[in-house]
Short mmCIF file of C-alpha atoms in Angstrom, two decimals:
data_model
loop_
_atom_site.label_atom_id
_atom_site.label_comp_id
_atom_site.label_asym_id
_atom_site.label_seq_id
_atom_site.Cartn_x
_atom_site.Cartn_y
_atom_site.Cartn_z
CA MET A 1 5.47 9.50 -2.87
CA ARG A 2 7.82 7.93 -5.29
CA CYS A 3 7.38 3.53 -6.46
CA THR A 4 10.50 2.06 -4.46
CA GLU A 5 10.52 -0.22 -7.21
CA CYS A 6 10.02 2.07 -10.20
CA GLY A 7 10.32 5.30 -9.39
CA THR A 8 6.48 6.16 -10.70
CA PRO A 9 5.18 8.46 -8.66
CA MET A 10 2.39 6.93 -6.28
CA ARG A 11 -1.89 7.06 -5.82
CA GLU A 12 -3.01 7.42 -2.80
CA ALA A 13 -6.34 4.74 -2.31
CA ARG A 14 -8.50 6.43 0.51
CA GLN A 15 -11.33 4.53 2.10
CA GLN A 16 -10.98 1.66 -0.70
CA PRO A 17 -10.97 -2.24 -0.31
CA LEU A 18 -8.01 -3.88 -0.04
CA ARG A 19 -7.43 -7.54 -0.33
CA ALA A 20 -4.42 -9.62 0.85
CA THR A 21 -4.01 -13.32 -0.39
CA PHE A 22 -1.59 -15.31 2.52
CA ARG A 23 0.04 -19.10 2.90
CA GLY A 24 -2.19 -20.59 4.43
CA VAL A 25 -5.29 -18.72 5.18
CA GLY A 26 -6.06 -17.93 1.77
CA THR A 27 -7.59 -14.15 1.26
CA VAL A 28 -8.27 -11.73 3.74
CA THR A 29 -10.28 -7.99 2.62
CA LEU A 30 -10.00 -4.41 4.98
CA GLU A 31 -13.16 -2.87 3.22
CA ALA A 32 -11.98 0.29 4.01
CA ALA A 33 -8.08 0.69 3.87
CA ASP A 34 -5.82 3.80 3.18
CA TYR A 35 -2.99 2.61 1.07
CA TRP A 36 -0.28 4.09 -1.56
CA GLU A 37 -0.12 1.89 -5.02
CA CYS A 38 2.29 2.29 -7.90
CA PRO A 39 0.30 2.23 -11.16
CA SER A 40 3.39 0.96 -13.08
CA CYS A 41 4.21 -2.23 -11.22
CA GLY A 42 1.33 -2.37 -8.40
CA ASP A 43 3.81 -1.97 -5.57
CA THR A 44 1.97 -0.81 -2.62
CA VAL A 45 2.57 0.62 0.49
CA LEU A 46 0.31 0.69 3.49
CA PRO A 47 0.34 2.95 6.53
CA ASP A 48 0.84 1.05 10.21
CA ALA A 49 -2.88 1.61 10.70
CA ALA A 50 -3.70 -0.66 7.78
CA PHE A 51 -0.55 -2.93 7.82
CA GLU A 52 -1.70 -3.46 11.42
CA ALA A 53 -5.20 -4.46 10.64
CA LEU A 54 -4.89 -6.28 7.81
CA ASP A 55 -2.33 -8.92 10.14
CA ARG A 56 -4.62 -8.63 12.51
CA ARG A 57 -7.32 -9.76 10.32
CA ARG A 58 -4.97 -12.69 8.96
CA ALA A 59 -4.05 -13.75 12.32
CA SER A 60 -8.11 -14.18 13.41
CA LEU A 61 -8.86 -15.88 10.77
CA GLN A 62 -5.80 -18.39 11.35
CA ARG A 63 -7.00 -18.79 14.35
CA ALA A 64 -10.38 -19.77 13.89
CA LEU A 65 -9.15 -22.43 10.68
CA VAL A 66 -6.36 -23.73 13.83
CA ASN A 67 -9.26 -24.40 16.19
CA ALA A 68 -11.40 -25.94 13.73
CA LEU A 69 -8.96 -28.38 12.92
CA PRO A 70 -9.72 -31.78 14.90
CA PHE A 71 -8.03 -31.71 18.01
CA ALA A 72 -7.45 -35.87 18.69
CA ALA A 73 -5.87 -36.34 15.44
CA SER A 74 -3.98 -32.82 14.38
CA PHE A 75 -2.48 -31.94 16.95
CA VAL A 76 1.14 -32.51 19.56
CA SER A 77 2.18 -31.65 22.84
CA ALA A 78 5.14 -29.17 22.63
CA GLY A 79 6.78 -32.51 24.10
CA ASP A 80 6.05 -34.69 21.11
CA ALA A 81 6.69 -31.70 18.90
CA ALA A 82 10.20 -31.29 19.96
CA ARG A 83 11.05 -35.00 19.61
CA LEU A 84 10.02 -34.58 16.18
CA LEU A 85 11.87 -31.25 15.16
CA GLY A 86 14.83 -33.50 17.14
CA VAL A 87 15.00 -30.61 19.86
CA THR A 88 14.49 -29.79 23.08
CA ARG A 89 11.29 -28.59 24.44
CA GLN A 90 12.81 -24.73 25.40
CA ALA A 91 14.66 -25.07 22.04
CA LEU A 92 10.93 -25.53 20.19
CA HIS A 93 9.60 -22.63 22.39
CA LYS A 94 12.78 -20.43 21.93
CA ASN A 95 12.90 -20.79 17.91
CA ARG A 96 12.37 -17.80 15.52
CA GLY A 97 10.47 -20.12 12.75
CA VAL A 98 7.73 -21.55 16.22
CA ARG A 99 7.24 -17.99 17.31
CA ALA A 100 6.85 -16.22 13.65
CA GLY A 101 4.27 -18.52 13.15
CA LEU A 102 5.59 -21.31 10.75
CA ILE A 103 4.68 -24.00 12.92
CA TYR A 104 0.72 -23.44 13.60
CA SER A 105 -0.33 -24.05 17.28
CA VAL A 106 -3.11 -23.44 19.70
CA CYS A 107 -3.11 -22.74 23.16
CA LEU A 108 -5.46 -24.46 25.41
CA GLY A 109 -5.24 -22.57 29.18
CA ARG A 110 -1.05 -22.33 29.44
CA GLN A 111 -0.38 -25.64 27.33
CA THR A 112 0.42 -25.13 23.36
CA PHE A 113 -0.31 -27.28 20.75
CA TYR A 114 1.03 -27.92 17.90
CA VAL A 115 -0.19 -29.27 14.27
CA ARG A 116 1.71 -32.64 13.54
CA ARG A 117 1.02 -31.44 9.81
CA SER A 118 2.55 -28.54 10.31
CA ILE A 119 5.47 -29.34 11.79
CA GLU A 120 5.84 -32.73 9.27
CA GLU A 121 5.90 -30.14 6.82
CA TYR A 122 8.36 -27.52 8.23
CA LEU A 123 10.56 -30.76 8.58
CA LYS A 124 10.29 -31.50 4.45
CA THR A 125 10.49 -27.53 3.84
CA GLY A 126 11.73 -25.15 6.67
CA ASP A 127 8.10 -23.66 6.64
CA GLY A 128 5.13 -25.58 8.23
CA ARG A 129 2.57 -23.64 6.78
CA TYR A 130 0.51 -25.48 4.27
CA PRO A 131 -3.21 -24.35 3.27
CA LEU A 132 -5.69 -24.59 5.82
CA VAL A 133 -8.63 -23.25 3.04
CA PRO A 134 -9.28 -25.63 -0.25
CA ASP A 135 -7.98 -22.54 -2.17
CA SER A 136 -6.17 -20.46 -1.03
CA SER A 137 -4.20 -19.37 -4.07
CA PRO A 138 -4.00 -15.84 -5.87
CA PRO A 139 -5.17 -15.26 -8.97
CA GLN A 140 -3.19 -15.28 -11.83
CA THR A 141 -4.67 -11.56 -13.07
CA ALA A 142 -5.60 -8.27 -10.66
CA GLN A 143 -8.30 -7.55 -12.18
CA ASP A 144 -10.99 -8.70 -9.88
CA GLY A 145 -9.43 -6.42 -7.25
CA ARG A 146 -6.61 -5.18 -5.31
CA TRP A 147 -4.39 -8.14 -5.02
CA LEU A 148 -0.72 -8.92 -3.16
CA ALA A 149 0.74 -12.31 -3.99
CA ASP A 150 1.62 -14.22 -1.08
CA ALA A 151 1.76 -9.95 0.62
CA GLY A 152 5.47 -10.29 0.49
CA PRO A 153 7.84 -7.72 1.34
CA GLU A 154 7.78 -7.42 -2.23
CA ARG A 155 4.56 -6.08 -2.88
CA ILE A 156 3.21 -5.21 0.06
CA ARG A 157 5.60 -2.49 2.03
CA ARG A 158 4.72 -1.20 6.08
CA ARG A 159 5.36 2.83 6.10
CA LEU A 160 8.20 3.71 8.27
#
C-alpha cells in the first residue's frame, strides 16, 4: 500500500499501541491495533476494526467526562438549548452539527440535556467542543508514541 499524501510505501504495524488526541477529550489509546503508517510523512490509515474501536473508546471517554460535569449549573433542557440557539426544538434535534456531537449532551431517560458552555462555544465558533480534560493539546513531537493531531481526516483515514 502506498501513502496517498507522498507516495511512499506504507509500513504495516501489527498489534502496536496507537494513541490519538481528540479535541475536548484528550488522548485515547488502543493497546494493540493493526494499521498502516507512512515512514516519510506520518500519515496513518486504519482498517475498519481499528477505526471503530478507536471511535468507541473516544465516545465512551467523552460520555464519562460529560456525565461527570455538575448537573444543575452545566446542563439545559432541549427547549432552553433551542431558545439559546434561536431555533425550534425540532430544528435543534435535526441539526447536523448537534447530531454529529458538536454540542455536548447527555441523555437521561427519554430526555436530552445540553451543556450550556458547549452551546455558547457553538454560537461563537460553530464548534461547541471544548477541552473536557485540563490539558488535551497534542504534543509538539511524535517521539513519545504514535500521535494523530486532532485525529482529523488529513492524519487518520479509514480504509475503504
